[in-house]
Amino acid sequence: MTVRDIAYVALGSNLGDRDVYLARARRALASMPRTRLMAASSIEETEPFGPVEQGPYLNQMVALETELSPRELLGELHRIEQAEGRVRTERWGPRTLDLDIVRYEQQTADDADLIVPHPAVNERDFWRREQAELRSLIARH
Ligand code: AMP
């Protein structure tokens, strides 16, 4: 049975023309199969964290109405990261495009390579702000 659910996906870029990478990612996400882009948060600049010296990120979050399972969505996100020219030389290092599944309204996953909600769902202030913004955008419909 297919489930129609709402998925929250975080976009991040800290290399190259960051706005352009986010715009391309939004377009690619909106054209995934069995998926509709419901709302996009505002774009926020954040300082990088972790051990590697790197420039600030542009972050954004989108809400997607989708029939893709978390596993199918992860596959699509990997495909989009590759297609949009993800460049990364080291773990935690800078990247042109990073896409994360933050959470689903109804579904969860707990596998070695896929955890939904994302373990950082409540840790990143900007993710919390973006989720609140999306909730109010969606509620207005
Ligand atoms: P990162 O280095 O942040 O790009 O992490 C990439 C890997 O994290 C992916 O290849 C996934 O297998 C794994 N992963 C686990 N949970 C999630 C999630 N909720 N969203 C995206 N990737 C995840």
PDB file of C-alpha atoms and ligand atoms in Angstrom:
ATOM      1  CA  MET A   1       0.000   0.000   0.000  1.00  0.00           C
ATOM      2  CA  THR A   2       1.324   3.436  -0.809  1.00  0.00           C
ATOM      3  CA  VAL A   3       1.243   6.016   1.934  1.00  0.00           C
ATOM      4  CA  ARG A   4       0.820   9.675   1.133  1.00  0.00           C
ATOM      5  CA  ASP A   5       2.959  11.455   3.695  1.00  0.00           C
ATOM      6  CA  ILE A   6       4.767  14.750   4.212  1.00  0.00           C
ATOM      7  CA  ALA A   7       8.564  14.671   4.253  1.00  0.00           C
ATOM      8  CA  TYR A   8      10.795  17.501   5.477  1.00  0.00           C
ATOM      9  CA  VAL A   9      14.096  17.703   3.604  1.00  0.00           C
ATOM     10  CA  ALA A  10      17.009  19.958   4.588  1.00  0.00           C
ATOM     11  CA  LEU A  11      19.192  21.523   1.896  1.00  0.00           C
ATOM     12  CA  GLY A  12      22.684  22.832   2.572  1.00  0.00           C
ATOM     13  CA  SER A  13      25.499  24.237   0.452  1.00  0.00           C
ATOM     14  CA  ASN A  14      28.803  25.810   1.387  1.00  0.00           C
ATOM     15  CA  LEU A  15      30.854  25.643  -1.779  1.00  0.00           C
ATOM     16  CA  GLY A  16      30.638  27.589  -5.007  1.00  0.00           C
ATOM     17  CA  ASP A  17      27.479  29.430  -6.018  1.00  0.00           C
ATOM     18  CA  ARG A  18      25.437  28.348  -3.018  1.00  0.00           C
ATOM     19  CA  ASP A  19      22.146  29.999  -4.050  1.00  0.00           C
ATOM     20  CA  VAL A  20      22.305  28.300  -7.409  1.00  0.00           C
ATOM     21  CA  TYR A  21      22.880  24.889  -5.831  1.00  0.00           C
ATOM     22  CA  LEU A  22      19.872  25.373  -3.579  1.00  0.00           C
ATOM     23  CA  ALA A  23      17.691  26.503  -6.484  1.00  0.00           C
ATOM     24  CA  ARG A  24      18.713  23.510  -8.588  1.00  0.00           C
ATOM     25  CA  ALA A  25      18.075  21.179  -5.663  1.00  0.00           C
ATOM     26  CA  ARG A  26      14.575  22.614  -5.137  1.00  0.00           C
ATOM     27  CA  ARG A  27      13.772  22.098  -8.790  1.00  0.00           C
ATOM     28  CA  ALA A  28      15.090  18.527  -8.714  1.00  0.00           C
ATOM     29  CA  LEU A  29      13.155  17.723  -5.519  1.00  0.00           C
ATOM     30  CA  ALA A  30       9.959  19.143  -7.006  1.00  0.00           C
ATOM     31  CA  SER A  31      10.283  16.895 -10.056  1.00  0.00           C
ATOM     32  CA  MET A  32      10.798  13.633  -8.195  1.00  0.00           C
ATOM     33  CA  PRO A  33       8.191  10.974  -8.999  1.00  0.00           C
ATOM     34  CA  ARG A  34       4.991  10.819  -6.902  1.00  0.00           C
ATOM     35  CA  THR A  35       5.997  14.013  -5.133  1.00  0.00           C
ATOM     36  CA  ARG A  36       4.746  17.581  -4.858  1.00  0.00           C
ATOM     37  CA  LEU A  37       6.633  20.523  -3.373  1.00  0.00           C
ATOM     38  CA  MET A  38       4.295  22.008  -0.751  1.00  0.00           C
ATOM     39  CA  ALA A  39       6.392  24.784   0.778  1.00  0.00           C
ATOM     40  CA  ALA A  40       9.941  26.102   1.073  1.00  0.00           C
ATOM     41  CA  SER A  41      11.373  27.895   4.110  1.00  0.00           C
ATOM     42  CA  SER A  42      13.421  31.049   3.880  1.00  0.00           C
ATOM     43  CA  ILE A  43      17.156  30.635   3.296  1.00  0.00           C
ATOM     44  CA  GLU A  44      19.404  31.075   6.309  1.00  0.00           C
ATOM     45  CA  GLU A  45      23.183  31.366   6.547  1.00  0.00           C
ATOM     46  CA  THR A  46      24.793  29.300   9.320  1.00  0.00           C
ATOM     47  CA  GLU A  47      28.295  28.803  10.613  1.00  0.00           C
ATOM     48  CA  PRO A  48      29.822  25.385   9.942  1.00  0.00           C
ATOM     49  CA  PHE A  49      30.380  23.016  12.838  1.00  0.00           C
ATOM     50  CA  GLY A  50      32.718  20.062  13.144  1.00  0.00           C
ATOM     51  CA  PRO A  51      36.464  19.626  12.927  1.00  0.00           C
ATOM     52  CA  VAL A  52      37.093  20.911   9.395  1.00  0.00           C
ATOM     53  CA  GLU A  53      37.793  24.574   8.614  1.00  0.00           C
ATOM     54  CA  GLN A  54      35.225  25.655   6.011  1.00  0.00           C
ATOM     55  CA  GLY A  55      32.987  28.504   4.912  1.00  0.00           C
ATOM     56  CA  PRO A  56      29.425  29.254   6.075  1.00  0.00           C
ATOM     57  CA  TYR A  57      26.473  27.286   4.780  1.00  0.00           C
ATOM     58  CA  LEU A  58      23.278  28.402   3.149  1.00  0.00           C
ATOM     59  CA  ASN A  59      20.446  26.299   4.543  1.00  0.00           C
ATOM     60  CA  GLN A  60      16.839  25.832   3.595  1.00  0.00           C
ATOM     61  CA  MET A  61      14.108  23.272   4.233  1.00  0.00           C
ATOM     62  CA  VAL A  62      11.276  22.084   2.044  1.00  0.00           C
ATOM     63  CA  ALA A  63       8.067  20.188   2.782  1.00  0.00           C
ATOM     64  CA  LEU A  64       7.202  17.548   0.221  1.00  0.00           C
ATOM     65  CA  GLU A  65       3.949  15.697  -0.142  1.00  0.00           C
ATOM     66  CA  THR A  66       5.179  12.332  -1.343  1.00  0.00           C
ATOM     67  CA  GLU A  67       4.325   8.700  -1.828  1.00  0.00           C
ATOM     68  CA  LEU A  68       8.030   7.803  -1.749  1.00  0.00           C
ATOM     69  CA  SER A  69       9.068   5.796   1.301  1.00  0.00           C
ATOM     70  CA  PRO A  70      11.999   7.102   3.365  1.00  0.00           C
ATOM     71  CA  ARG A  71      14.213   4.534   1.621  1.00  0.00           C
ATOM     72  CA  GLU A  72      13.041   5.571  -1.864  1.00  0.00           C
ATOM     73  CA  LEU A  73      13.481   9.241  -0.971  1.00  0.00           C
ATOM     74  CA  LEU A  74      17.036   8.622   0.265  1.00  0.00           C
ATOM     75  CA  GLY A  75      17.819   7.041  -3.119  1.00  0.00           C
ATOM     76  CA  GLU A  76      16.440  10.105  -4.895  1.00  0.00           C
ATOM     77  CA  LEU A  77      18.430  12.465  -2.645  1.00  0.00           C
ATOM     78  CA  HIS A  78      21.652  10.605  -3.433  1.00  0.00           C
ATOM     79  CA  ARG A  79      20.861  10.763  -7.142  1.00  0.00           C
ATOM     80  CA  ILE A  80      20.195  14.530  -6.922  1.00  0.00           C
ATOM     81  CA  GLU A  81      23.368  15.157  -4.902  1.00  0.00           C
ATOM     82  CA  GLN A  82      25.379  13.363  -7.585  1.00  0.00           C
ATOM     83  CA  ALA A  83      23.569  14.991 -10.498  1.00  0.00           C
ATOM     84  CA  GLU A  84      23.953  18.486  -9.078  1.00  0.00           C
ATOM     85  CA  GLY A  85      27.682  18.031  -8.836  1.00  0.00           C
ATOM     86  CA  ARG A  86      28.272  17.310  -5.204  1.00  0.00           C
ATOM     87  CA  VAL A  87      31.941  17.889  -4.495  1.00  0.00           C
ATOM     88  CA  ARG A  88      33.316  16.582  -1.262  1.00  0.00           C
ATOM     89  CA  THR A  89      36.849  15.615  -0.426  1.00  0.00           C
ATOM     90  CA  GLU A  90      36.535  14.735   3.225  1.00  0.00           C
ATOM     91  CA  ARG A  91      33.945  13.669   5.764  1.00  0.00           C
ATOM     92  CA  TRP A  92      32.357  16.685   7.479  1.00  0.00           C
ATOM     93  CA  GLY A  93      34.127  18.846   4.878  1.00  0.00           C
ATOM     94  CA  PRO A  94      32.627  21.431   2.518  1.00  0.00           C
ATOM     95  CA  ARG A  95      30.102  20.320  -0.079  1.00  0.00           C
ATOM     96  CA  THR A  96      28.234  21.910  -2.949  1.00  0.00           C
ATOM     97  CA  LEU A  97      24.999  20.213  -1.961  1.00  0.00           C
ATOM     98  CA  ASP A  98      23.920  18.212   1.067  1.00  0.00           C
ATOM     99  CA  LEU A  99      20.401  16.820   1.346  1.00  0.00           C
ATOM    100  CA  ASP A 100      19.042  15.251   4.531  1.00  0.00           C
ATOM    101  CA  ILE A 101      15.720  13.712   5.446  1.00  0.00           C
ATOM    102  CA  VAL A 102      14.806  15.585   8.626  1.00  0.00           C
ATOM    103  CA  ARG A 103      11.577  13.695   9.313  1.00  0.00           C
ATOM    104  CA  TYR A 104       8.316  12.356   7.945  1.00  0.00           C
ATOM    105  CA  GLU A 105       4.929  13.203   9.427  1.00  0.00           C
ATOM    106  CA  GLN A 106       3.998   9.538   9.755  1.00  0.00           C
ATOM    107  CA  GLN A 107       6.894   7.233   8.885  1.00  0.00           C
ATOM    108  CA  THR A 108      10.115   6.370  10.669  1.00  0.00           C
ATOM    109  CA  ALA A 109      13.249   4.386   9.806  1.00  0.00           C
ATOM    110  CA  ASP A 110      15.959   2.928  11.994  1.00  0.00           C
ATOM    111  CA  ASP A 111      18.582   1.265   9.821  1.00  0.00           C
ATOM    112  CA  ALA A 112      22.360   1.451   9.704  1.00  0.00           C
ATOM    113  CA  ASP A 113      22.296   3.878   6.777  1.00  0.00           C
ATOM    114  CA  LEU A 114      18.977   5.637   7.330  1.00  0.00           C
ATOM    115  CA  ILE A 115      17.549   7.104  10.520  1.00  0.00           C
ATOM    116  CA  VAL A 116      14.262   9.022  10.395  1.00  0.00           C
ATOM    117  CA  PRO A 117      13.656  11.318  12.175  1.00  0.00           C
ATOM    118  CA  HIS A 118      17.239  12.468  11.625  1.00  0.00           C
ATOM    119  CA  PRO A 119      19.237  12.215  14.892  1.00  0.00           C
ATOM    120  CA  ALA A 120      19.844  15.986  14.817  1.00  0.00           C
ATOM    121  CA  VAL A 121      16.164  16.855  14.321  1.00  0.00           C
ATOM    122  CA  ASN A 122      15.912  18.770  17.595  1.00  0.00           C
ATOM    123  CA  GLU A 123      19.532  19.804  17.957  1.00  0.00           C
ATOM    124  CA  ARG A 124      19.947  22.363  15.211  1.00  0.00           C
ATOM    125  CA  ASP A 125      18.227  25.656  15.981  1.00  0.00           C
ATOM    126  CA  PHE A 126      17.933  26.527  12.310  1.00  0.00           C
ATOM    127  CA  TRP A 127      16.205  23.199  11.589  1.00  0.00           C
ATOM    128  CA  ARG A 128      13.728  23.960  14.365  1.00  0.00           C
ATOM    129  CA  ARG A 129      13.053  27.442  12.962  1.00  0.00           C
ATOM    130  CA  GLU A 130      12.682  26.107   9.437  1.00  0.00           C
ATOM    131  CA  GLN A 131      10.264  23.384  10.540  1.00  0.00           C
ATOM    132  CA  ALA A 132       8.137  25.932  12.397  1.00  0.00           C
ATOM    133  CA  GLU A 133       8.085  28.174   9.329  1.00  0.00           C
ATOM    134  CA  LEU A 134       7.022  25.279   7.099  1.00  0.00           C
ATOM    135  CA  ARG A 135       4.297  24.218   9.506  1.00  0.00           C
ATOM    136  CA  SER A 136       2.764  27.684   9.423  1.00  0.00           C
ATOM    137  CA  LEU A 137       3.087  27.916   5.621  1.00  0.00           C
ATOM    138  CA  ILE A 138       1.344  24.552   5.243  1.00  0.00           C
ATOM    139  CA  ALA A 139      -1.381  25.457   7.751  1.00  0.00           C
ATOM    140  CA  ARG A 140      -2.374  28.462   5.649  1.00  0.00           C
ATOM    141  CA  HIS A 141      -3.422  26.263   2.731  1.00  0.00           C
TER     142      HIS A 141
HETATM  143  P1  AMP B   1      26.279  13.067   5.130  1.00  0.00           P
HETATM  144  O1  AMP B   1      27.718  12.872   5.351  1.00  0.00           O
HETATM  145  O2  AMP B   1      25.614  13.996   6.104  1.00  0.00           O
HETATM  146  O3  AMP B   1      25.922  13.443   3.730  1.00  0.00           O
HETATM  147  O4  AMP B   1      25.593  11.650   5.407  1.00  0.00           O
HETATM  148  C1  AMP B   1      25.325  10.797   4.354  1.00  0.00           C
HETATM  149  C2  AMP B   1      24.758   9.465   4.822  1.00  0.00           C
HETATM  150  O5  AMP B   1      23.996   9.536   6.012  1.00  0.00           O
HETATM  151  C3  AMP B   1      23.796   8.966   3.761  1.00  0.00           C
HETATM  152  O6  AMP B   1      24.470   8.247   2.768  1.00  0.00           O
HETATM  153  C4  AMP B   1      22.803   8.123   4.528  1.00  0.00           C
HETATM  154  O7  AMP B   1      23.042   6.748   4.343  1.00  0.00           O
HETATM  155  C5  AMP B   1      23.031   8.472   5.986  1.00  0.00           C
HETATM  156  N1  AMP B   1      21.779   8.891   6.640  1.00  0.00           N
HETATM  157  C6  AMP B   1      21.271   8.381   7.782  1.00  0.00           C
HETATM  158  N2  AMP B   1      20.117   8.960   8.116  1.00  0.00           N
HETATM  159  C7  AMP B   1      19.867   9.899   7.159  1.00  0.00           C
HETATM  160  C8  AMP B   1      18.820  10.842   6.954  1.00  0.00           C
HETATM  161  N3  AMP B   1      17.772  10.966   7.805  1.00  0.00           N
HETATM  162  N4  AMP B   1      18.905  11.654   5.862  1.00  0.00           N
HETATM  163  C9  AMP B   1      19.956  11.557   5.023  1.00  0.00           C
HETATM  164  N5  AMP B   1      20.966  10.684   5.149  1.00  0.00           N
HETATM  165  C10 AMP B   1      20.936   9.852   6.220  1.00  0.00           C
END
